[in-house]
Protein backbone atom coordinates (compact mmCIF):
# COMPACT_ATOMS: atom_id res chain seq x y z
CA UNK A 1 0.00 0.00 0.00
CA UNK A 2 1.48 3.37 -0.98
CA UNK A 3 1.13 6.62 0.96
CA UNK A 4 -1.67 7.93 -1.26
CA UNK A 5 -3.90 4.94 -0.50
CA UNK A 6 -2.95 4.53 3.17
CA UNK A 7 -5.31 5.61 5.97
CA UNK A 8 -4.76 9.21 7.03
CA UNK A 9 -2.60 9.58 10.14
CA UNK A 10 -4.09 12.22 12.44
CA UNK A 11 -1.48 14.16 14.40
CA UNK A 12 -1.55 16.53 17.37
CA UNK A 13 1.43 18.91 17.63
CA UNK A 14 2.57 19.91 21.13
CA UNK A 15 5.17 22.68 21.40
CA UNK A 16 5.13 26.00 23.23
CA UNK A 17 6.61 27.91 20.28
CA UNK A 18 4.02 28.86 17.61
CA UNK A 19 6.68 29.31 14.94
CA UNK A 20 8.00 25.81 15.58
CA UNK A 21 4.52 24.31 15.35
CA UNK A 22 3.92 26.22 12.14
CA UNK A 23 7.13 24.87 10.61
CA UNK A 24 6.38 21.28 11.60
CA UNK A 25 2.80 21.54 10.34
CA UNK A 26 4.00 22.84 6.97
CA UNK A 27 6.52 20.03 6.75
CA UNK A 28 4.08 17.26 7.66
CA UNK A 29 1.21 18.40 5.49
CA UNK A 30 3.28 17.78 2.39
CA UNK A 31 2.62 14.08 3.02
CA UNK A 32 -0.70 12.90 1.52
CA UNK A 33 -1.39 10.48 4.38
CA UNK A 34 -0.80 12.90 7.27
CA UNK A 35 -3.23 15.44 8.71
CA UNK A 36 -2.41 17.80 11.60
CA UNK A 37 -5.71 17.92 13.51
CA UNK A 38 -4.67 20.20 16.37
CA UNK A 39 -1.95 22.13 18.16
CA UNK A 40 -1.22 22.54 21.87
CA UNK A 41 1.19 24.90 23.58
CA UNK A 42 1.45 23.17 26.96
CA UNK A 43 0.88 19.86 28.70
CA UNK A 44 -2.58 20.62 30.04
CA UNK A 45 -3.84 21.74 26.63
CA UNK A 46 -2.30 18.62 25.11
CA UNK A 47 -4.30 16.40 27.45
CA UNK A 48 -7.52 18.28 26.67
CA UNK A 49 -6.99 17.96 22.92
CA UNK A 50 -6.06 14.29 23.09
CA UNK A 51 -9.36 13.65 24.90
CA UNK A 52 -11.30 15.73 22.34
CA UNK A 53 -9.59 14.74 19.10
CA UNK A 54 -8.33 11.20 19.78
CA UNK A 55 -5.34 11.62 17.41
CA UNK A 56 -3.33 8.69 16.11
CA UNK A 57 -0.04 10.39 17.02
CA UNK A 58 1.02 13.07 19.49
CA UNK A 59 4.25 14.82 18.52
CA UNK A 60 5.69 16.14 21.79
CA UNK A 61 8.45 18.54 22.73
CA UNK A 62 10.01 17.70 26.10
CA UNK A 63 10.25 21.23 27.51
CA UNK A 64 6.95 23.06 27.80
CA UNK A 65 4.75 24.65 30.48
CA UNK A 66 2.31 22.63 32.56
CA UNK A 67 2.59 18.88 33.09
CA UNK A 68 5.92 17.55 31.88
CA UNK A 69 6.09 15.72 28.58
CA UNK A 70 6.78 12.39 30.30
CA UNK A 71 3.71 12.92 32.51
CA UNK A 72 1.57 13.73 29.47
CA UNK A 73 2.84 10.65 27.67
CA UNK A 74 2.20 8.39 30.69
CA UNK A 75 -1.33 9.86 30.95
CA UNK A 76 -1.94 9.15 27.26
CA UNK A 77 -0.74 5.57 27.66
CA UNK A 78 -3.12 5.05 30.58
CA UNK A 79 -6.18 6.73 29.10
CA UNK A 80 -5.85 6.63 25.29
CA UNK A 81 -3.57 3.72 24.54
CA UNK A 82 -4.33 3.82 20.81
CA UNK A 83 -2.57 7.21 20.58
CA UNK A 84 1.17 6.94 19.90
CA UNK A 85 3.68 9.33 21.45
CA UNK A 86 6.65 10.60 19.44
CA UNK A 87 9.20 13.06 20.79
CA UNK A 88 10.55 15.81 18.56
CA UNK A 89 12.90 17.97 20.58
CA UNK A 90 16.04 20.07 20.50
CA UNK A 91 16.99 18.79 23.97
CA UNK A 92 18.92 15.55 23.64
CA UNK A 93 19.46 14.82 27.33
CA UNK A 94 19.75 11.35 28.82
CA UNK A 95 17.20 12.21 31.51
CA UNK A 96 14.55 13.21 28.99
CA UNK A 97 15.37 10.20 26.83
CA UNK A 98 14.95 7.73 29.70
CA UNK A 99 11.84 9.44 31.07
CA UNK A 100 10.08 9.47 27.70
CA UNK A 101 11.06 5.88 26.98
CA UNK A 102 9.74 4.76 30.37
CA UNK A 103 6.55 6.78 29.87
CA UNK A 104 5.78 4.90 26.66
CA UNK A 105 6.98 7.07 23.77
CA UNK A 106 8.12 5.08 20.74
CA UNK A 107 10.77 7.38 19.31
CA UNK A 108 12.90 10.37 20.35
CA UNK A 109 13.94 12.54 17.40
CA UNK A 110 15.93 15.73 16.95
CA UNK A 111 14.02 18.76 15.65
CA UNK A 112 16.57 19.11 12.87
CA UNK A 113 15.50 15.80 11.33
CA UNK A 114 14.75 16.13 7.59
CA UNK A 115 11.08 16.03 6.66
CA UNK A 116 11.22 12.70 4.76
CA UNK A 117 12.79 10.95 7.75
CA UNK A 118 10.22 12.40 10.14
CA UNK A 119 7.34 11.29 7.95
CA UNK A 120 8.89 7.83 7.62
CA UNK A 121 9.30 7.58 11.40
CA UNK A 122 5.65 8.52 11.94
CA UNK A 123 4.48 5.90 9.45
CA UNK A 124 6.66 3.20 11.03
CA UNK A 125 5.49 4.13 14.53
CA UNK A 126 1.85 3.82 13.47
CA UNK A 127 2.67 0.33 12.18
CA UNK A 128 3.73 -0.62 15.70
CA UNK A 129 7.50 -0.17 15.57
CA UNK A 130 9.55 1.19 18.47
CA UNK A 131 12.23 3.34 16.91
CA UNK A 132 14.67 3.96 19.74
CA UNK A 133 18.20 3.23 18.58
CA UNK A 134 20.52 0.83 20.43
CA UNK A 135 22.63 3.82 21.45
CA UNK A 136 19.59 5.60 22.90
CA UNK A 137 18.56 2.49 24.82
CA UNK A 138 22.06 2.22 26.29
CA UNK A 139 22.02 5.88 27.28
CA UNK A 140 18.64 5.49 28.95
CA UNK A 141 19.81 2.45 30.89
CA UNK A 142 22.94 4.30 32.00
CA UNK A 143 20.81 7.16 33.30
CA UNK A 144 18.55 4.76 35.21
CA UNK A 145 21.56 3.14 36.89
CA UNK A 146 23.72 6.20 37.49
CA UNK A 147 21.06 8.76 38.29
CA UNK A 148 17.61 7.37 39.09
CA UNK A 149 18.90 4.58 41.32
CA UNK A 150 20.99 7.09 43.26
CA UNK A 151 17.97 9.40 43.60
CA UNK A 152 15.82 6.49 44.76
CA UNK A 153 18.35 5.76 47.51
CA UNK A 154 17.08 8.91 49.24
CA UNK A 155 14.10 8.72 51.55
CA UNK A 156 10.93 10.55 50.46
CA UNK A 157 11.65 13.22 53.08
CA UNK A 158 15.21 13.70 51.83
CA UNK A 159 13.91 14.07 48.29
CA UNK A 160 11.33 16.58 49.50
CA UNK A 161 13.92 18.66 51.36
CA UNK A 162 16.29 18.74 48.39
CA UNK A 163 13.41 19.65 46.08
CA UNK A 164 12.53 22.64 48.24
CA UNK A 165 16.15 23.71 48.53
CA UNK A 166 16.41 23.54 44.73
CA UNK A 167 13.52 26.05 44.57
CA UNK A 168 15.55 28.51 46.69
CA UNK A 169 13.55 27.85 49.87
CA UNK A 170 15.66 28.60 52.95
CA UNK A 171 16.44 26.10 55.69
CA UNK A 172 14.14 27.94 58.10
CA UNK A 173 11.29 28.01 55.58
CA UNK A 174 11.75 24.31 54.79
CA UNK A 175 11.54 23.55 58.51
CA UNK A 176 8.31 25.55 58.84
CA UNK A 177 6.69 24.00 55.77
CA UNK A 178 7.51 20.44 56.82
CA UNK A 179 6.93 21.08 60.53
CA UNK A 180 10.34 19.84 61.51
CA UNK A 181 13.28 21.55 63.18
CA UNK A 182 16.06 23.30 61.22
CA UNK A 183 18.46 20.78 62.74
CA UNK A 184 16.43 17.93 61.22
CA UNK A 185 16.52 19.69 57.84
CA UNK A 186 20.31 19.91 58.13
CA UNK A 187 20.47 16.20 58.98
CA UNK A 188 18.43 15.32 55.89
CA UNK A 189 20.74 17.41 53.72
CA UNK A 190 23.87 15.78 55.18
CA UNK A 191 22.40 12.34 54.47
CA UNK A 192 21.49 13.45 50.94
CA UNK A 193 25.00 14.72 50.20
CA UNK A 194 26.43 11.42 51.40
CA UNK A 195 24.03 9.22 49.43
CA UNK A 196 24.40 11.20 46.20
CA UNK A 197 28.20 11.08 46.58
CA UNK A 198 28.64 14.81 46.12
CA UNK A 199 30.66 17.34 48.11
CA UNK A 200 27.98 19.65 49.47
CA UNK A 201 24.32 20.65 49.27
CA UNK A 202 24.91 23.08 46.41
CA UNK A 203 26.45 20.29 44.37
CA UNK A 204 23.49 18.06 45.32
CA UNK A 205 21.06 20.65 43.93
CA UNK A 206 23.16 21.09 40.79
CA UNK A 207 23.30 17.30 40.33
CA UNK A 208 19.50 17.10 40.53
CA UNK A 209 19.09 19.97 38.03
CA UNK A 210 21.65 18.70 35.53
CA UNK A 211 20.27 15.17 35.58
CA UNK A 212 16.66 16.23 35.12
CA UNK A 213 15.49 14.99 38.52
CA UNK A 214 14.30 18.39 39.72
CA UNK A 215 13.12 21.23 37.49
CA UNK A 216 15.08 24.46 37.69
CA UNK A 217 12.98 27.33 39.06
CA UNK A 218 11.55 29.50 36.31
CA UNK A 219 13.15 32.94 36.08
CA UNK A 220 10.97 35.73 37.35
CA UNK A 221 9.50 37.92 34.63
mmCIF file of C-alpha atoms in Angstrom:
data_model
loop_
_atom_site.group_PDB
_atom_site.id
_atom_site.type_symbol
_atom_site.label_atom_id
_atom_site.label_comp_id
_atom_site.label_asym_id
_atom_site.label_seq_id
_atom_site.Cartn_x
_atom_site.Cartn_y
_atom_site.Cartn_z
ATOM 1 C CA UNK A 1 0.000 0.000 0.000
ATOM 2 C CA UNK A 2 1.480 3.368 -0.984
ATOM 3 C CA UNK A 3 1.130 6.620 0.960
ATOM 4 C CA UNK A 4 -1.667 7.930 -1.260
ATOM 5 C CA UNK A 5 -3.903 4.941 -0.501
ATOM 6 C CA UNK A 6 -2.949 4.526 3.168
ATOM 7 C CA UNK A 7 -5.311 5.610 5.970
ATOM 8 C CA UNK A 8 -4.760 9.213 7.029
ATOM 9 C CA UNK A 9 -2.595 9.579 10.145
ATOM 10 C CA UNK A 10 -4.094 12.223 12.444
ATOM 11 C CA UNK A 11 -1.485 14.158 14.404
ATOM 12 C CA UNK A 12 -1.555 16.533 17.374
ATOM 13 C CA UNK A 13 1.429 18.906 17.635
ATOM 14 C CA UNK A 14 2.573 19.914 21.127
ATOM 15 C CA UNK A 15 5.172 22.682 21.402
ATOM 16 C CA UNK A 16 5.133 26.002 23.232
ATOM 17 C CA UNK A 17 6.615 27.909 20.275
ATOM 18 C CA UNK A 18 4.020 28.857 17.614
ATOM 19 C CA UNK A 19 6.678 29.313 14.936
ATOM 20 C CA UNK A 20 8.003 25.807 15.579
ATOM 21 C CA UNK A 21 4.517 24.307 15.353
ATOM 22 C CA UNK A 22 3.921 26.215 12.140
ATOM 23 C CA UNK A 23 7.126 24.873 10.610
ATOM 24 C CA UNK A 24 6.375 21.284 11.605
ATOM 25 C CA UNK A 25 2.804 21.541 10.341
ATOM 26 C CA UNK A 26 4.005 22.841 6.972
ATOM 27 C CA UNK A 27 6.524 20.031 6.753
ATOM 28 C CA UNK A 28 4.076 17.260 7.658
ATOM 29 C CA UNK A 29 1.210 18.405 5.492
ATOM 30 C CA UNK A 30 3.283 17.778 2.391
ATOM 31 C CA UNK A 31 2.619 14.076 3.018
ATOM 32 C CA UNK A 32 -0.699 12.903 1.524
ATOM 33 C CA UNK A 33 -1.392 10.483 4.383
ATOM 34 C CA UNK A 34 -0.797 12.903 7.272
ATOM 35 C CA UNK A 35 -3.230 15.436 8.713
ATOM 36 C CA UNK A 36 -2.415 17.801 11.602
ATOM 37 C CA UNK A 37 -5.707 17.918 13.510
ATOM 38 C CA UNK A 38 -4.669 20.199 16.367
ATOM 39 C CA UNK A 39 -1.952 22.125 18.158
ATOM 40 C CA UNK A 40 -1.224 22.537 21.866
ATOM 41 C CA UNK A 41 1.187 24.900 23.584
ATOM 42 C CA UNK A 42 1.447 23.166 26.963
ATOM 43 C CA UNK A 43 0.883 19.860 28.704
ATOM 44 C CA UNK A 44 -2.583 20.616 30.037
ATOM 45 C CA UNK A 45 -3.835 21.742 26.631
ATOM 46 C CA UNK A 46 -2.305 18.615 25.106
ATOM 47 C CA UNK A 47 -4.302 16.395 27.452
ATOM 48 C CA UNK A 48 -7.521 18.277 26.674
ATOM 49 C CA UNK A 49 -6.992 17.964 22.924
ATOM 50 C CA UNK A 50 -6.061 14.285 23.094
ATOM 51 C CA UNK A 51 -9.363 13.652 24.896
ATOM 52 C CA UNK A 52 -11.304 15.731 22.345
ATOM 53 C CA UNK A 53 -9.588 14.744 19.103
ATOM 54 C CA UNK A 54 -8.331 11.196 19.776
ATOM 55 C CA UNK A 55 -5.343 11.624 17.414
ATOM 56 C CA UNK A 56 -3.327 8.690 16.107
ATOM 57 C CA UNK A 57 -0.045 10.392 17.019
ATOM 58 C CA UNK A 58 1.020 13.073 19.490
ATOM 59 C CA UNK A 59 4.247 14.815 18.523
ATOM 60 C CA UNK A 60 5.691 16.139 21.785
ATOM 61 C CA UNK A 61 8.450 18.541 22.734
ATOM 62 C CA UNK A 62 10.012 17.703 26.104
ATOM 63 C CA UNK A 63 10.251 21.231 27.509
ATOM 64 C CA UNK A 64 6.952 23.059 27.802
ATOM 65 C CA UNK A 65 4.749 24.650 30.479
ATOM 66 C CA UNK A 66 2.307 22.631 32.557
ATOM 67 C CA UNK A 67 2.586 18.875 33.090
ATOM 68 C CA UNK A 68 5.924 17.553 31.880
ATOM 69 C CA UNK A 69 6.090 15.717 28.581
ATOM 70 C CA UNK A 70 6.776 12.390 30.300
ATOM 71 C CA UNK A 71 3.712 12.924 32.509
ATOM 72 C CA UNK A 72 1.571 13.729 29.474
ATOM 73 C CA UNK A 73 2.835 10.646 27.672
ATOM 74 C CA UNK A 74 2.196 8.391 30.686
ATOM 75 C CA UNK A 75 -1.334 9.857 30.954
ATOM 76 C CA UNK A 76 -1.940 9.149 27.265
ATOM 77 C CA UNK A 77 -0.744 5.565 27.658
ATOM 78 C CA UNK A 78 -3.117 5.049 30.582
ATOM 79 C CA UNK A 79 -6.183 6.729 29.098
ATOM 80 C CA UNK A 80 -5.851 6.632 25.294
ATOM 81 C CA UNK A 81 -3.574 3.716 24.539
ATOM 82 C CA UNK A 82 -4.326 3.820 20.807
ATOM 83 C CA UNK A 83 -2.570 7.210 20.579
ATOM 84 C CA UNK A 84 1.167 6.938 19.902
ATOM 85 C CA UNK A 85 3.682 9.329 21.449
ATOM 86 C CA UNK A 86 6.646 10.597 19.441
ATOM 87 C CA UNK A 87 9.201 13.062 20.792
ATOM 88 C CA UNK A 88 10.551 15.808 18.560
ATOM 89 C CA UNK A 89 12.900 17.973 20.585
ATOM 90 C CA UNK A 90 16.039 20.074 20.496
ATOM 91 C CA UNK A 91 16.989 18.793 23.968
ATOM 92 C CA UNK A 92 18.917 15.546 23.641
ATOM 93 C CA UNK A 93 19.462 14.824 27.328
ATOM 94 C CA UNK A 94 19.745 11.346 28.817
ATOM 95 C CA UNK A 95 17.202 12.213 31.511
ATOM 96 C CA UNK A 96 14.552 13.212 28.985
ATOM 97 C CA UNK A 97 15.369 10.205 26.832
ATOM 98 C CA UNK A 98 14.952 7.727 29.699
ATOM 99 C CA UNK A 99 11.843 9.440 31.068
ATOM 100 C CA UNK A 100 10.076 9.474 27.704
ATOM 101 C CA UNK A 101 11.064 5.880 26.976
ATOM 102 C CA UNK A 102 9.745 4.764 30.368
ATOM 103 C CA UNK A 103 6.551 6.776 29.867
ATOM 104 C CA UNK A 104 5.778 4.901 26.659
ATOM 105 C CA UNK A 105 6.985 7.071 23.775
ATOM 106 C CA UNK A 106 8.119 5.079 20.737
ATOM 107 C CA UNK A 107 10.775 7.375 19.310
ATOM 108 C CA UNK A 108 12.895 10.374 20.347
ATOM 109 C CA UNK A 109 13.942 12.538 17.404
ATOM 110 C CA UNK A 110 15.926 15.730 16.951
ATOM 111 C CA UNK A 111 14.025 18.755 15.648
ATOM 112 C CA UNK A 112 16.573 19.105 12.869
ATOM 113 C CA UNK A 113 15.498 15.799 11.331
ATOM 114 C CA UNK A 114 14.747 16.127 7.590
ATOM 115 C CA UNK A 115 11.078 16.032 6.661
ATOM 116 C CA UNK A 116 11.218 12.702 4.764
ATOM 117 C CA UNK A 117 12.787 10.947 7.746
ATOM 118 C CA UNK A 118 10.220 12.405 10.143
ATOM 119 C CA UNK A 119 7.342 11.289 7.945
ATOM 120 C CA UNK A 120 8.891 7.831 7.617
ATOM 121 C CA UNK A 121 9.300 7.583 11.400
ATOM 122 C CA UNK A 122 5.651 8.522 11.936
ATOM 123 C CA UNK A 123 4.477 5.899 9.450
ATOM 124 C CA UNK A 124 6.657 3.202 11.027
ATOM 125 C CA UNK A 125 5.490 4.127 14.529
ATOM 126 C CA UNK A 126 1.852 3.820 13.468
ATOM 127 C CA UNK A 127 2.675 0.330 12.176
ATOM 128 C CA UNK A 128 3.730 -0.618 15.695
ATOM 129 C CA UNK A 129 7.499 -0.171 15.573
ATOM 130 C CA UNK A 130 9.551 1.188 18.470
ATOM 131 C CA UNK A 131 12.235 3.343 16.908
ATOM 132 C CA UNK A 132 14.672 3.962 19.743
ATOM 133 C CA UNK A 133 18.199 3.231 18.583
ATOM 134 C CA UNK A 134 20.517 0.834 20.425
ATOM 135 C CA UNK A 135 22.633 3.817 21.447
ATOM 136 C CA UNK A 136 19.587 5.598 22.897
ATOM 137 C CA UNK A 137 18.557 2.491 24.820
ATOM 138 C CA UNK A 138 22.065 2.219 26.287
ATOM 139 C CA UNK A 139 22.022 5.882 27.284
ATOM 140 C CA UNK A 140 18.641 5.485 28.954
ATOM 141 C CA UNK A 141 19.807 2.450 30.894
ATOM 142 C CA UNK A 142 22.942 4.302 32.002
ATOM 143 C CA UNK A 143 20.805 7.156 33.301
ATOM 144 C CA UNK A 144 18.554 4.765 35.210
ATOM 145 C CA UNK A 145 21.558 3.140 36.890
ATOM 146 C CA UNK A 146 23.721 6.199 37.488
ATOM 147 C CA UNK A 147 21.055 8.760 38.291
ATOM 148 C CA UNK A 148 17.612 7.366 39.090
ATOM 149 C CA UNK A 149 18.901 4.578 41.321
ATOM 150 C CA UNK A 150 20.987 7.092 43.260
ATOM 151 C CA UNK A 151 17.975 9.396 43.604
ATOM 152 C CA UNK A 152 15.817 6.491 44.761
ATOM 153 C CA UNK A 153 18.350 5.759 47.514
ATOM 154 C CA UNK A 154 17.079 8.911 49.243
ATOM 155 C CA UNK A 155 14.095 8.716 51.553
ATOM 156 C CA UNK A 156 10.926 10.552 50.463
ATOM 157 C CA UNK A 157 11.648 13.218 53.084
ATOM 158 C CA UNK A 158 15.212 13.695 51.831
ATOM 159 C CA UNK A 159 13.910 14.074 48.290
ATOM 160 C CA UNK A 160 11.334 16.584 49.498
ATOM 161 C CA UNK A 161 13.920 18.665 51.363
ATOM 162 C CA UNK A 162 16.290 18.738 48.392
ATOM 163 C CA UNK A 163 13.413 19.650 46.077
ATOM 164 C CA UNK A 164 12.527 22.638 48.241
ATOM 165 C CA UNK A 165 16.149 23.710 48.533
ATOM 166 C CA UNK A 166 16.413 23.544 44.734
ATOM 167 C CA UNK A 167 13.525 26.047 44.567
ATOM 168 C CA UNK A 168 15.549 28.507 46.690
ATOM 169 C CA UNK A 169 13.551 27.852 49.873
ATOM 170 C CA UNK A 170 15.661 28.602 52.954
ATOM 171 C CA UNK A 171 16.440 26.097 55.691
ATOM 172 C CA UNK A 172 14.140 27.936 58.098
ATOM 173 C CA UNK A 173 11.287 28.014 55.583
ATOM 174 C CA UNK A 174 11.747 24.309 54.792
ATOM 175 C CA UNK A 175 11.536 23.546 58.514
ATOM 176 C CA UNK A 176 8.315 25.553 58.838
ATOM 177 C CA UNK A 177 6.693 23.999 55.775
ATOM 178 C CA UNK A 178 7.506 20.443 56.816
ATOM 179 C CA UNK A 179 6.932 21.085 60.533
ATOM 180 C CA UNK A 180 10.342 19.839 61.514
ATOM 181 C CA UNK A 181 13.285 21.555 63.179
ATOM 182 C CA UNK A 182 16.057 23.302 61.216
ATOM 183 C CA UNK A 183 18.457 20.781 62.737
ATOM 184 C CA UNK A 184 16.431 17.931 61.217
ATOM 185 C CA UNK A 185 16.517 19.687 57.840
ATOM 186 C CA UNK A 186 20.309 19.911 58.131
ATOM 187 C CA UNK A 187 20.465 16.199 58.978
ATOM 188 C CA UNK A 188 18.430 15.316 55.891
ATOM 189 C CA UNK A 189 20.742 17.413 53.723
ATOM 190 C CA UNK A 190 23.869 15.782 55.182
ATOM 191 C CA UNK A 191 22.403 12.345 54.467
ATOM 192 C CA UNK A 192 21.487 13.454 50.938
ATOM 193 C CA UNK A 193 25.003 14.724 50.201
ATOM 194 C CA UNK A 194 26.433 11.415 51.400
ATOM 195 C CA UNK A 195 24.029 9.223 49.430
ATOM 196 C CA UNK A 196 24.399 11.205 46.204
ATOM 197 C CA UNK A 197 28.204 11.079 46.584
ATOM 198 C CA UNK A 198 28.645 14.813 46.120
ATOM 199 C CA UNK A 199 30.665 17.335 48.111
ATOM 200 C CA UNK A 200 27.985 19.651 49.471
ATOM 201 C CA UNK A 201 24.317 20.653 49.274
ATOM 202 C CA UNK A 202 24.910 23.081 46.405
ATOM 203 C CA UNK A 203 26.446 20.287 44.370
ATOM 204 C CA UNK A 204 23.488 18.061 45.320
ATOM 205 C CA UNK A 205 21.062 20.654 43.932
ATOM 206 C CA UNK A 206 23.158 21.089 40.788
ATOM 207 C CA UNK A 207 23.300 17.304 40.334
ATOM 208 C CA UNK A 208 19.504 17.101 40.527
ATOM 209 C CA UNK A 209 19.089 19.969 38.034
ATOM 210 C CA UNK A 210 21.651 18.703 35.534
ATOM 211 C CA UNK A 211 20.272 15.168 35.578
ATOM 212 C CA UNK A 212 16.662 16.225 35.119
ATOM 213 C CA UNK A 213 15.491 14.987 38.520
ATOM 214 C CA UNK A 214 14.303 18.392 39.723
ATOM 215 C CA UNK A 215 13.124 21.230 37.490
ATOM 216 C CA UNK A 216 15.080 24.464 37.688
ATOM 217 C CA UNK A 217 12.983 27.326 39.063
ATOM 218 C CA UNK A 218 11.546 29.501 36.313
ATOM 219 C CA UNK A 219 13.153 32.937 36.078
ATOM 220 C CA UNK A 220 10.968 35.725 37.348
ATOM 221 C CA UNK A 221 9.502 37.916 34.633
#
